[in-house]
PDB file of C-alpha atoms in Angstrom:
ATOM      1  CA  UNK A   1       2.291  11.321 -14.642  1.00 51.00           C
ATOM      2  CA  UNK A   2       5.083  13.625 -15.804  1.00 55.00           C
ATOM      3  CA  UNK A   3       7.162  12.723 -12.728  1.00 56.00           C
ATOM      4  CA  UNK A   4       6.659   9.029 -13.428  1.00 52.00           C
ATOM      5  CA  UNK A   5       7.907   9.517 -16.980  1.00 52.00           C
ATOM      6  CA  UNK A   6      10.961  11.430 -15.756  1.00 52.00           C
ATOM      7  CA  UNK A   7      11.820   8.652 -13.299  1.00 51.00           C
ATOM      8  CA  UNK A   8      11.582   6.028 -16.034  1.00 48.00           C
ATOM      9  CA  UNK A   9      13.785   8.074 -18.343  1.00 49.00           C
ATOM     10  CA  UNK A  10      16.401   8.647 -15.654  1.00 53.00           C
ATOM     11  CA  UNK A  11      16.843   4.926 -14.924  1.00 53.00           C
ATOM     12  CA  UNK A  12      16.245   3.461 -18.379  1.00 59.00           C
ATOM     13  CA  UNK A  13      19.942   2.919 -19.046  1.00 61.00           C
ATOM     14  CA  UNK A  14      20.672   1.151 -15.759  1.00 72.00           C
ATOM     15  CA  UNK A  15      21.542  -2.514 -16.247  1.00 81.00           C
ATOM     16  CA  UNK A  16      19.466  -4.788 -14.033  1.00 87.00           C
ATOM     17  CA  UNK A  17      20.401  -8.264 -12.803  1.00 86.00           C
ATOM     18  CA  UNK A  18      18.643 -10.972 -14.837  1.00 85.00           C
ATOM     19  CA  UNK A  19      16.338 -11.862 -11.942  1.00 90.00           C
ATOM     20  CA  UNK A  20      15.181  -8.271 -11.322  1.00 94.00           C
ATOM     21  CA  UNK A  21      12.391  -6.664 -13.348  1.00 94.00           C
ATOM     22  CA  UNK A  22      11.491  -2.983 -13.418  1.00 95.00           C
ATOM     23  CA  UNK A  23       7.743  -2.281 -13.500  1.00 96.00           C
ATOM     24  CA  UNK A  24       5.316   0.603 -13.698  1.00 97.00           C
ATOM     25  CA  UNK A  25       3.684   0.461 -10.263  1.00 98.00           C
ATOM     26  CA  UNK A  26       1.562   3.593 -10.601  1.00 97.00           C
ATOM     27  CA  UNK A  27      -1.878   3.102  -9.101  1.00 98.00           C
ATOM     28  CA  UNK A  28      -3.865   3.218 -12.380  1.00 98.00           C
ATOM     29  CA  UNK A  29      -1.513   0.701 -14.001  1.00 98.00           C
ATOM     30  CA  UNK A  30      -1.743  -1.801 -11.139  1.00 98.00           C
ATOM     31  CA  UNK A  31      -5.530  -1.437 -10.970  1.00 98.00           C
ATOM     32  CA  UNK A  32      -5.919  -2.153 -14.671  1.00 98.00           C
ATOM     33  CA  UNK A  33      -3.332  -4.937 -14.903  1.00 98.00           C
ATOM     34  CA  UNK A  34      -5.144  -6.951 -12.251  1.00 98.00           C
ATOM     35  CA  UNK A  35      -8.639  -6.135 -13.458  1.00 98.00           C
ATOM     36  CA  UNK A  36      -9.524  -4.538 -10.139  1.00 98.00           C
ATOM     37  CA  UNK A  37     -13.123  -3.404  -9.917  1.00 98.00           C
ATOM     38  CA  UNK A  38     -15.249  -1.270  -7.679  1.00 98.00           C
ATOM     39  CA  UNK A  39     -16.770  -0.433  -5.417  1.00 99.00           C
ATOM     40  CA  UNK A  40     -13.474   0.820  -4.014  1.00 99.00           C
ATOM     41  CA  UNK A  41     -12.642   1.202  -0.327  1.00 99.00           C
ATOM     42  CA  UNK A  42      -9.688   3.206   0.967  1.00 99.00           C
ATOM     43  CA  UNK A  43      -8.823   2.190   4.530  1.00 99.00           C
ATOM     44  CA  UNK A  44      -6.858   4.773   6.487  1.00 97.00           C
ATOM     45  CA  UNK A  45      -8.231   7.317   4.045  1.00 98.00           C
ATOM     46  CA  UNK A  46      -7.871  10.599   5.951  1.00 97.00           C
ATOM     47  CA  UNK A  47      -5.925  13.295   4.102  1.00 94.00           C
ATOM     48  CA  UNK A  48      -4.280  14.715   7.194  1.00 88.00           C
ATOM     49  CA  UNK A  49      -3.789  18.299   6.068  1.00 87.00           C
ATOM     50  CA  UNK A  50      -5.561  21.502   7.005  1.00 84.00           C
ATOM     51  CA  UNK A  51      -8.008  23.116   4.595  1.00 88.00           C
ATOM     52  CA  UNK A  52      -7.893  20.405   1.935  1.00 90.00           C
ATOM     53  CA  UNK A  53     -10.011  21.692  -0.974  1.00 92.00           C
ATOM     54  CA  UNK A  54     -12.747  19.438  -2.287  1.00 94.00           C
ATOM     55  CA  UNK A  55     -11.185  19.228  -5.735  1.00 95.00           C
ATOM     56  CA  UNK A  56      -8.082  17.541  -4.248  1.00 95.00           C
ATOM     57  CA  UNK A  57     -10.252  14.837  -2.678  1.00 97.00           C
ATOM     58  CA  UNK A  58     -12.225  14.468  -5.911  1.00 97.00           C
ATOM     59  CA  UNK A  59      -9.047  14.172  -7.966  1.00 97.00           C
ATOM     60  CA  UNK A  60      -7.732  11.404  -5.695  1.00 98.00           C
ATOM     61  CA  UNK A  61     -10.969   9.460  -5.953  1.00 98.00           C
ATOM     62  CA  UNK A  62     -11.023   9.805  -9.722  1.00 98.00           C
ATOM     63  CA  UNK A  63      -7.773   7.807  -9.790  1.00 98.00           C
ATOM     64  CA  UNK A  64      -9.956   4.825  -8.924  1.00 98.00           C
ATOM     65  CA  UNK A  65     -13.300   5.842 -10.397  1.00 98.00           C
ATOM     66  CA  UNK A  66     -11.816   6.277 -13.863  1.00 98.00           C
ATOM     67  CA  UNK A  67     -11.067   2.552 -13.747  1.00 98.00           C
ATOM     68  CA  UNK A  68     -14.546   1.632 -12.508  1.00 98.00           C
ATOM     69  CA  UNK A  69     -17.200   4.216 -11.500  1.00 97.00           C
ATOM     70  CA  UNK A  70     -19.072   1.920  -9.113  1.00 97.00           C
ATOM     71  CA  UNK A  71     -18.251   3.987  -6.032  1.00 98.00           C
ATOM     72  CA  UNK A  72     -15.587   4.912  -3.474  1.00 99.00           C
ATOM     73  CA  UNK A  73     -15.743   4.790   0.321  1.00 99.00           C
ATOM     74  CA  UNK A  74     -13.079   6.146   2.664  1.00 99.00           C
ATOM     75  CA  UNK A  75     -12.758   4.620   6.145  1.00 99.00           C
ATOM     76  CA  UNK A  76     -10.646   6.114   8.919  1.00 98.00           C
ATOM     77  CA  UNK A  77     -10.443   6.336  12.690  1.00 96.00           C
ATOM     78  CA  UNK A  78     -10.807  10.111  12.440  1.00 95.00           C
ATOM     79  CA  UNK A  79     -13.264  12.307  10.548  1.00 95.00           C
ATOM     80  CA  UNK A  80     -11.950  14.648   7.875  1.00 95.00           C
ATOM     81  CA  UNK A  81     -11.203  15.003   4.173  1.00 96.00           C
ATOM     82  CA  UNK A  82     -11.664  11.781   2.165  1.00 98.00           C
ATOM     83  CA  UNK A  83     -13.443  10.024   5.055  1.00 98.00           C
ATOM     84  CA  UNK A  84     -16.987   8.716   4.611  1.00 98.00           C
ATOM     85  CA  UNK A  85     -17.114   6.241   7.493  1.00 98.00           C
ATOM     86  CA  UNK A  86     -15.473   6.773  10.888  1.00 98.00           C
ATOM     87  CA  UNK A  87     -14.617   3.358  12.320  1.00 98.00           C
ATOM     88  CA  UNK A  88     -11.864   1.551  14.207  1.00 98.00           C
ATOM     89  CA  UNK A  89     -10.455  -1.283  12.116  1.00 98.00           C
ATOM     90  CA  UNK A  90      -8.840  -2.718  15.257  1.00 98.00           C
ATOM     91  CA  UNK A  91     -12.211  -3.080  16.991  1.00 98.00           C
ATOM     92  CA  UNK A  92     -12.915  -6.830  17.367  1.00 95.00           C
ATOM     93  CA  UNK A  93     -16.591  -5.975  16.790  1.00 96.00           C
ATOM     94  CA  UNK A  94     -15.923  -4.061  13.562  1.00 98.00           C
ATOM     95  CA  UNK A  95     -18.015  -6.440  11.438  1.00 96.00           C
ATOM     96  CA  UNK A  96     -20.952  -6.416  13.857  1.00 97.00           C
ATOM     97  CA  UNK A  97     -20.928  -2.613  14.018  1.00 97.00           C
ATOM     98  CA  UNK A  98     -20.607  -2.143  10.248  1.00 98.00           C
ATOM     99  CA  UNK A  99     -22.627  -4.951   8.636  1.00 98.00           C
ATOM    100  CA  UNK A 100     -23.397  -2.864   5.539  1.00 98.00           C
ATOM    101  CA  UNK A 101     -19.674  -2.766   4.678  1.00 98.00           C
ATOM    102  CA  UNK A 102     -18.928  -6.477   4.961  1.00 98.00           C
ATOM    103  CA  UNK A 103     -18.265  -8.181   1.636  1.00 98.00           C
ATOM    104  CA  UNK A 104     -19.174  -5.005  -0.238  1.00 98.00           C
ATOM    105  CA  UNK A 105     -15.994  -3.996  -2.040  1.00 99.00           C
ATOM    106  CA  UNK A 106     -14.291  -5.205  -5.182  1.00 99.00           C
ATOM    107  CA  UNK A 107     -11.030  -3.503  -4.189  1.00 99.00           C
ATOM    108  CA  UNK A 108      -9.626  -2.356  -0.845  1.00 99.00           C
ATOM    109  CA  UNK A 109      -6.720   0.092  -1.002  1.00 99.00           C
ATOM    110  CA  UNK A 110      -4.505  -0.115   2.103  1.00 99.00           C
ATOM    111  CA  UNK A 111      -1.463   2.139   1.955  1.00 98.00           C
ATOM    112  CA  UNK A 112       0.817   3.330   4.770  1.00 96.00           C
ATOM    113  CA  UNK A 113      -1.700   2.185   7.365  1.00 97.00           C
ATOM    114  CA  UNK A 114      -0.807  -1.082   9.093  1.00 97.00           C
ATOM    115  CA  UNK A 115       2.450   0.228  10.571  1.00 96.00           C
ATOM    116  CA  UNK A 116       0.374   2.764  12.522  1.00 96.00           C
ATOM    117  CA  UNK A 117      -2.265   0.481  14.077  1.00 96.00           C
ATOM    118  CA  UNK A 118      -1.701  -1.113  17.475  1.00 95.00           C
ATOM    119  CA  UNK A 119      -3.171  -4.464  16.467  1.00 97.00           C
ATOM    120  CA  UNK A 120      -2.470  -5.249  12.799  1.00 98.00           C
ATOM    121  CA  UNK A 121      -4.050  -8.701  13.146  1.00 98.00           C
ATOM    122  CA  UNK A 122      -7.468  -7.306  14.080  1.00 98.00           C
ATOM    123  CA  UNK A 123      -7.097  -4.581  11.448  1.00 98.00           C
ATOM    124  CA  UNK A 124      -6.216  -7.136   8.766  1.00 98.00           C
ATOM    125  CA  UNK A 125      -9.216  -9.267   9.724  1.00 98.00           C
ATOM    126  CA  UNK A 126     -11.488  -6.248   9.352  1.00 98.00           C
ATOM    127  CA  UNK A 127      -9.900  -5.281   6.029  1.00 99.00           C
ATOM    128  CA  UNK A 128     -10.302  -8.803   4.685  1.00 98.00           C
ATOM    129  CA  UNK A 129     -13.959  -8.811   5.702  1.00 98.00           C
ATOM    130  CA  UNK A 130     -14.617  -5.791   3.482  1.00 99.00           C
ATOM    131  CA  UNK A 131     -13.696  -7.719   0.334  1.00 99.00           C
ATOM    132  CA  UNK A 132     -16.293  -9.366  -1.838  1.00 98.00           C
ATOM    133  CA  UNK A 133     -15.450 -12.862  -3.129  1.00 98.00           C
ATOM    134  CA  UNK A 134     -12.923 -12.410  -5.932  1.00 98.00           C
ATOM    135  CA  UNK A 135     -12.062  -8.929  -4.657  1.00 99.00           C
ATOM    136  CA  UNK A 136      -8.531  -7.515  -4.472  1.00 99.00           C
ATOM    137  CA  UNK A 137      -6.417  -6.033  -1.709  1.00 99.00           C
ATOM    138  CA  UNK A 138      -3.983  -3.397  -2.972  1.00 99.00           C
ATOM    139  CA  UNK A 139      -1.331  -3.043  -0.256  1.00 98.00           C
ATOM    140  CA  UNK A 140       1.542  -0.620   0.159  1.00 98.00           C
ATOM    141  CA  UNK A 141       3.636  -0.032   3.243  1.00 97.00           C
ATOM    142  CA  UNK A 142       7.121   0.779   4.530  1.00 94.00           C
ATOM    143  CA  UNK A 143       9.825  -1.854   4.866  1.00 95.00           C
ATOM    144  CA  UNK A 144      13.085  -0.016   5.502  1.00 91.00           C
ATOM    145  CA  UNK A 145      11.910   3.442   6.474  1.00 92.00           C
ATOM    146  CA  UNK A 146      12.464   6.036   9.158  1.00 92.00           C
ATOM    147  CA  UNK A 147      10.250   6.486  12.194  1.00 92.00           C
ATOM    148  CA  UNK A 148       7.078   8.415  11.353  1.00 92.00           C
ATOM    149  CA  UNK A 149       4.432   8.655  14.051  1.00 89.00           C
ATOM    150  CA  UNK A 150       0.775   8.881  13.015  1.00 87.00           C
ATOM    151  CA  UNK A 151       0.063   8.992  15.937  1.00 88.00           C
ATOM    152  CA  UNK A 152       2.495   6.090  16.616  1.00 91.00           C
ATOM    153  CA  UNK A 153       4.771   3.973  14.409  1.00 93.00           C
ATOM    154  CA  UNK A 154       4.672   0.352  15.581  1.00 95.00           C
ATOM    155  CA  UNK A 155       5.472  -2.182  12.859  1.00 95.00           C
ATOM    156  CA  UNK A 156       7.280  -3.036   9.635  1.00 97.00           C
ATOM    157  CA  UNK A 157       5.561  -5.810   7.697  1.00 97.00           C
ATOM    158  CA  UNK A 158       7.419  -8.099   5.281  1.00 96.00           C
ATOM    159  CA  UNK A 159       5.911 -10.082   2.422  1.00 97.00           C
ATOM    160  CA  UNK A 160       5.913 -13.089   4.762  1.00 97.00           C
ATOM    161  CA  UNK A 161       4.116 -10.962   7.336  1.00 98.00           C
ATOM    162  CA  UNK A 162       1.421 -10.048   4.827  1.00 98.00           C
ATOM    163  CA  UNK A 163       0.780 -13.730   4.184  1.00 98.00           C
ATOM    164  CA  UNK A 164       0.304 -14.257   7.927  1.00 98.00           C
ATOM    165  CA  UNK A 165      -1.984 -11.236   8.314  1.00 98.00           C
ATOM    166  CA  UNK A 166      -4.131 -12.181   5.305  1.00 99.00           C
ATOM    167  CA  UNK A 167      -4.012 -16.007   5.132  1.00 98.00           C
ATOM    168  CA  UNK A 168      -7.166 -16.173   3.012  1.00 98.00           C
ATOM    169  CA  UNK A 169      -5.710 -14.161   0.122  1.00 98.00           C
ATOM    170  CA  UNK A 170      -3.897 -15.465  -2.936  1.00 98.00           C
ATOM    171  CA  UNK A 171      -0.989 -13.145  -3.736  1.00 98.00           C
ATOM    172  CA  UNK A 172      -0.835 -12.122  -7.386  1.00 98.00           C
ATOM    173  CA  UNK A 173       2.085  -9.678  -7.429  1.00 98.00           C
ATOM    174  CA  UNK A 174       4.741  -8.276  -5.084  1.00 98.00           C
ATOM    175  CA  UNK A 175       7.237  -5.482  -5.670  1.00 98.00           C
ATOM    176  CA  UNK A 176       9.596  -2.999  -4.038  1.00 97.00           C
ATOM    177  CA  UNK A 177       9.254   0.756  -4.483  1.00 96.00           C
ATOM    178  CA  UNK A 178      10.575   3.933  -2.899  1.00 95.00           C
ATOM    179  CA  UNK A 179      10.569   7.684  -3.499  1.00 92.00           C
ATOM    180  CA  UNK A 180      10.583   7.523  -7.325  1.00 93.00           C
ATOM    181  CA  UNK A 181       6.883   7.708  -8.081  1.00 92.00           C
ATOM    182  CA  UNK A 182       5.495   4.891 -10.192  1.00 95.00           C
ATOM    183  CA  UNK A 183       8.741   2.901 -10.434  1.00 96.00           C
ATOM    184  CA  UNK A 184       8.968  -0.549  -8.864  1.00 97.00           C
ATOM    185  CA  UNK A 185      11.264  -3.564  -8.895  1.00 96.00           C
ATOM    186  CA  UNK A 186      10.193  -7.188  -8.782  1.00 97.00           C
ATOM    187  CA  UNK A 187      12.644  -9.687  -7.299  1.00 95.00           C
ATOM    188  CA  UNK A 188      12.798 -12.636  -4.957  1.00 94.00           C
ATOM    189  CA  UNK A 189      12.832 -11.261  -1.382  1.00 93.00           C
ATOM    190  CA  UNK A 190      15.748 -13.592  -0.598  1.00 92.00           C
ATOM    191  CA  UNK A 191      17.811 -11.423  -2.979  1.00 91.00           C
ATOM    192  CA  UNK A 192      16.866  -8.194  -1.245  1.00 91.00           C
ATOM    193  CA  UNK A 193      20.070  -7.689   0.728  1.00 89.00           C
ATOM    194  CA  UNK A 194      22.387  -8.318  -2.193  1.00 88.00           C
ATOM    195  CA  UNK A 195      20.388  -6.266  -4.720  1.00 90.00           C
ATOM    196  CA  UNK A 196      19.744  -3.207  -2.557  1.00 90.00           C
ATOM    197  CA  UNK A 197      22.839  -3.153  -0.365  1.00 89.00           C
ATOM    198  CA  UNK A 198      24.493   0.268  -0.193  1.00 88.00           C
ATOM    199  CA  UNK A 199      28.265  -0.066  -0.385  1.00 84.00           C
ATOM    200  CA  UNK A 200      28.972   3.404   0.958  1.00 87.00           C
ATOM    201  CA  UNK A 201      27.548   4.811   4.177  1.00 88.00           C
ATOM    202  CA  UNK A 202      28.491   8.279   5.362  1.00 88.00           C
ATOM    203  CA  UNK A 203      27.390  10.863   7.903  1.00 89.00           C
ATOM    204  CA  UNK A 204      26.365   9.805  11.397  1.00 88.00           C
ATOM    205  CA  UNK A 205      25.259   6.429  10.039  1.00 86.00           C
ATOM    206  CA  UNK A 206      28.924   5.533   9.537  1.00 86.00           C
ATOM    207  CA  UNK A 207      29.369   5.543  13.322  1.00 88.00           C
ATOM    208  CA  UNK A 208      27.109   2.499  13.502  1.00 87.00           C
ATOM    209  CA  UNK A 209      27.591   0.595  10.240  1.00 89.00           C
ATOM    210  CA  UNK A 210      29.485   0.327   6.976  1.00 86.00           C
ATOM    211  CA  UNK A 211      26.541  -1.158   5.029  1.00 86.00           C
ATOM    212  CA  UNK A 212      22.989  -0.012   4.502  1.00 89.00           C
ATOM    213  CA  UNK A 213      19.714  -0.314   2.633  1.00 88.00           C
ATOM    214  CA  UNK A 214      17.780   2.461   0.897  1.00 91.00           C
ATOM    215  CA  UNK A 215      14.336   3.566   1.977  1.00 94.00           C
ATOM    216  CA  UNK A 216      12.007   0.870   0.638  1.00 95.00           C
ATOM    217  CA  UNK A 217       8.264   0.347   0.494  1.00 95.00           C
ATOM    218  CA  UNK A 218       6.597  -2.953  -0.321  1.00 97.00           C
ATOM    219  CA  UNK A 219       3.689  -3.243  -2.720  1.00 98.00           C
ATOM    220  CA  UNK A 220       1.458  -6.266  -3.154  1.00 98.00           C
ATOM    221  CA  UNK A 221      -1.817  -7.368  -4.699  1.00 99.00           C
ATOM    222  CA  UNK A 222      -3.807 -10.167  -3.106  1.00 99.00           C
ATOM    223  CA  UNK A 223      -7.108 -11.660  -4.214  1.00 99.00           C
ATOM    224  CA  UNK A 224      -9.874 -13.227  -2.172  1.00 98.00           C
ATOM    225  CA  UNK A 225     -11.012 -16.577  -3.599  1.00 98.00           C
ATOM    226  CA  UNK A 226     -14.453 -16.770  -5.182  1.00 94.00           C
TER     227      UNK A 226
END
């Protein structure tokens, strides 16, 4: 939380265009603002580090359980820290193989996952099936970002792409974020290029272009109808 406060202080004096709004996009804030409830499900939940102590996993889960203590389930393709259920979200038979998970969760947290799956349409269908009526999807993923294999890096998904992947959801909020923890910007995606355009490009990048965009993630909250 200290880092979030430092980021807010550092940028407080920056003048924003009238159609751009700075927000606190820290996980607890977004959960509470949208009234997200448990049980919680984290898809792509593996903490991919060696010798992760149990208190680190517990601390991560408390981020959600402090909001609602109804339970937390981690789902991943691989077993390991923060994983309760090993399952392939891209499996067309996911629902048939995991009937106890279908419609169970009040909130599904999907962060930095869909760019790494080979079939985001099947994965999105499985993720949507986990939500109870009225439940929320909390999405975060890269938009303009460098290649990062885990084990592959296949896609970048826009806000329009999210609407195609999850046609049943009603989108409640969308924002841009990056490496400053907990700081986001809300703006019309059609303004993205003009708002974020970098006027100076140096290094090897200058061989290819004289304009650029910063590293950007997209955040979004969607809700399944009752």
